């Protein structure tokens, strides 16, 4: 964790990593917590909330949150719940959440796809999902965008809200 007062000179606030892959809890097994995709950090009131990716099993990616008041000490990770996700003989995959708030509701964009997770390694129903939440732990899918075949194609990187307009910045063809 670094801190700067001018954006040029930086001071180290912690010599040790403040978040690490040895984090675990009842809902996040040891070894699931990963930091290999775009993380998201927001502030809700006086609390920081970090959204990261879980490697839950072969071809299954989920999302976890952890909370902090000081950016140094973090709660145990908690796997988020997607209330209306489709169930079936496949694995739902959610990658990096990009969270933003408008009209007192939290929203998130995430790349999504379905997978078998076996030797066949088939992927389908790729798209970008828009979800909503009131508590940041329970989410509802409200729309699908940019549908495509396979695992993922485009990724939302950030959301900017200005003058009552929401602008979404994303990378195209991220596997190319």
CSV table of N, CA, C and O in Angstrom, one decimal, residues 19-35 50 52-54 63-67 74-80 137:
chain,number,residue,atom,x,y,z
A,19,UNK,N,-3.3,-7.4,0.8
A,19,UNK,CA,-4.2,-8.5,0.3
A,19,UNK,C,-3.3,-9.6,-0.3
A,19,UNK,O,-2.3,-9.3,-0.9
A,20,UNK,N,-3.7,-10.8,-0.1
A,20,UNK,CA,-2.8,-11.9,-0.6
A,20,UNK,C,-3.7,-13.2,-0.9
A,20,UNK,O,-4.8,-13.3,-0.5
A,21,UNK,N,-3.1,-14.1,-1.6
A,21,UNK,CA,-3.8,-15.3,-2.1
A,21,UNK,C,-4.0,-16.3,-1.0
A,21,UNK,O,-4.6,-17.4,-1.3
A,22,UNK,N,-3.5,-16.1,0.2
A,22,UNK,CA,-3.7,-17.0,1.3
A,22,UNK,C,-4.9,-16.7,2.1
A,22,UNK,O,-5.2,-17.3,3.2
A,23,UNK,N,-5.7,-15.7,1.7
A,23,UNK,CA,-7.0,-15.4,2.3
A,23,UNK,C,-8.0,-16.5,2.1
A,23,UNK,O,-8.0,-17.1,1.0
A,24,UNK,N,-8.8,-16.8,3.1
A,24,UNK,CA,-9.8,-17.8,3.0
A,24,UNK,C,-10.9,-17.6,4.0
A,24,UNK,O,-10.7,-16.8,5.0
A,25,UNK,N,-12.0,-18.2,3.9
A,25,UNK,CA,-13.2,-18.1,4.8
A,25,UNK,C,-14.1,-19.3,4.5
A,25,UNK,O,-13.7,-20.2,3.7
A,26,UNK,N,-15.2,-19.3,5.2
A,26,UNK,CA,-16.2,-20.4,5.0
A,26,UNK,C,-16.6,-20.4,3.5
A,26,UNK,O,-16.8,-21.5,2.9
A,27,UNK,N,-16.8,-19.3,2.9
A,27,UNK,CA,-17.3,-19.3,1.5
A,27,UNK,C,-16.2,-19.2,0.4
A,27,UNK,O,-16.5,-19.4,-0.8
A,28,UNK,N,-15.0,-19.0,0.8
A,28,UNK,CA,-13.8,-18.9,-0.1
A,28,UNK,C,-12.7,-19.9,0.4
A,28,UNK,O,-12.1,-19.5,1.4
A,29,UNK,N,-12.6,-21.0,-0.3
A,29,UNK,CA,-11.6,-22.0,0.1
A,29,UNK,C,-10.2,-21.4,-0.1
A,29,UNK,O,-9.9,-20.6,-1.0
A,30,UNK,N,-9.2,-22.0,0.7
A,30,UNK,CA,-7.8,-21.6,0.5
A,30,UNK,C,-7.4,-22.0,-0.9
A,30,UNK,O,-7.7,-23.1,-1.4
A,31,UNK,N,-6.8,-21.0,-1.6
A,31,UNK,CA,-6.3,-21.2,-3.0
A,31,UNK,C,-7.3,-20.6,-4.0
A,31,UNK,O,-6.9,-20.5,-5.2
A,32,UNK,N,-8.5,-20.3,-3.6
A,32,UNK,CA,-9.4,-19.7,-4.6
A,32,UNK,C,-9.2,-18.2,-4.9
A,32,UNK,O,-9.4,-17.7,-6.0
A,33,UNK,N,-8.7,-17.5,-3.9
A,33,UNK,CA,-8.6,-16.0,-4.0
A,33,UNK,C,-7.4,-15.7,-5.0
A,33,UNK,O,-6.3,-16.2,-4.8
A,34,UNK,N,-7.7,-14.9,-6.0
A,34,UNK,CA,-6.8,-14.6,-7.1
A,34,UNK,C,-6.7,-13.1,-7.3
A,34,UNK,O,-7.6,-12.4,-7.0
A,35,UNK,N,-5.6,-12.7,-7.9
A,35,UNK,CA,-5.4,-11.3,-8.2
A,35,UNK,C,-4.9,-11.1,-9.6
A,35,UNK,O,-4.2,-10.2,-9.9
A,50,UNK,N,-13.4,-4.2,-1.6
A,50,UNK,CA,-12.5,-4.7,-2.7
A,50,UNK,C,-13.3,-5.9,-3.3
A,50,UNK,O,-13.7,-6.8,-2.6
A,52,UNK,N,-12.7,-8.9,-6.0
A,52,UNK,CA,-11.7,-9.7,-6.6
A,52,UNK,C,-12.2,-11.0,-7.2
A,52,UNK,O,-13.4,-11.3,-7.0
A,53,UNK,N,-11.4,-11.7,-7.9
A,53,UNK,CA,-11.8,-12.9,-8.6
A,53,UNK,C,-11.5,-14.2,-7.8
A,53,UNK,O,-10.4,-14.3,-7.2
A,54,UNK,N,-12.4,-15.2,-7.8
A,54,UNK,CA,-12.1,-16.5,-7.3
A,54,UNK,C,-11.9,-17.5,-8.4
A,54,UNK,O,-12.7,-17.5,-9.3
A,63,UNK,N,-16.7,-14.2,-7.9
A,63,UNK,CA,-16.3,-12.9,-7.4
A,63,UNK,C,-16.4,-12.9,-5.9
A,63,UNK,O,-17.4,-13.4,-5.3
A,64,UNK,N,-15.4,-12.3,-5.2
A,64,UNK,CA,-15.4,-12.2,-3.7
A,64,UNK,C,-15.3,-10.7,-3.4
A,64,UNK,O,-14.9,-9.9,-4.2
A,65,UNK,N,-15.7,-10.4,-2.1
A,65,UNK,CA,-15.5,-9.1,-1.6
A,65,UNK,C,-14.8,-9.2,-0.2
A,65,UNK,O,-14.9,-10.3,0.4
A,66,UNK,N,-14.0,-8.2,0.1
A,66,UNK,CA,-13.4,-8.1,1.4
A,66,UNK,C,-13.5,-6.6,1.8
A,66,UNK,O,-13.5,-5.7,0.9
A,67,UNK,N,-13.6,-6.3,3.1
A,67,UNK,CA,-13.8,-4.9,3.5
A,67,UNK,C,-12.7,-4.5,4.5
A,67,UNK,O,-12.1,-5.3,5.2
A,74,UNK,N,-8.0,-6.2,6.5
A,74,UNK,CA,-9.1,-6.6,5.7
A,74,UNK,C,-9.9,-7.7,6.3
A,74,UNK,O,-9.3,-8.6,7.0
A,75,UNK,N,-11.2,-7.8,6.1
A,75,UNK,CA,-12.1,-8.8,6.6
A,75,UNK,C,-11.8,-10.1,5.8
A,75,UNK,O,-11.1,-10.1,4.7
A,76,UNK,N,-12.3,-11.2,6.3
A,76,UNK,CA,-12.2,-12.5,5.5
A,76,UNK,C,-13.0,-12.3,4.2
A,76,UNK,O,-14.0,-11.6,4.1
A,77,UNK,N,-12.5,-12.9,3.1
A,77,UNK,CA,-13.2,-12.8,1.8
A,77,UNK,C,-14.6,-13.4,1.9
A,77,UNK,O,-14.8,-14.5,2.6
A,78,UNK,N,-15.5,-12.9,1.2
A,78,UNK,CA,-16.9,-13.4,1.1
A,78,UNK,C,-17.3,-13.6,-0.3
A,78,UNK,O,-17.2,-12.6,-1.1
A,79,UNK,N,-17.7,-14.8,-0.7
A,79,UNK,CA,-18.1,-15.0,-2.1
A,79,UNK,C,-19.5,-14.3,-2.3
A,79,UNK,O,-20.4,-14.4,-1.4
A,80,UNK,N,-19.6,-13.5,-3.3
A,80,UNK,CA,-20.9,-12.8,-3.6
A,80,UNK,C,-21.9,-13.8,-4.1
A,80,UNK,O,-21.6,-14.9,-4.6
A,137,UNK,N,-23.3,-7.7,-1.5
A,137,UNK,CA,-23.1,-9.1,-1.4
A,137,UNK,C,-24.0,-9.9,-2.2
A,137,UNK,O,-23.7,-11.0,-2.6
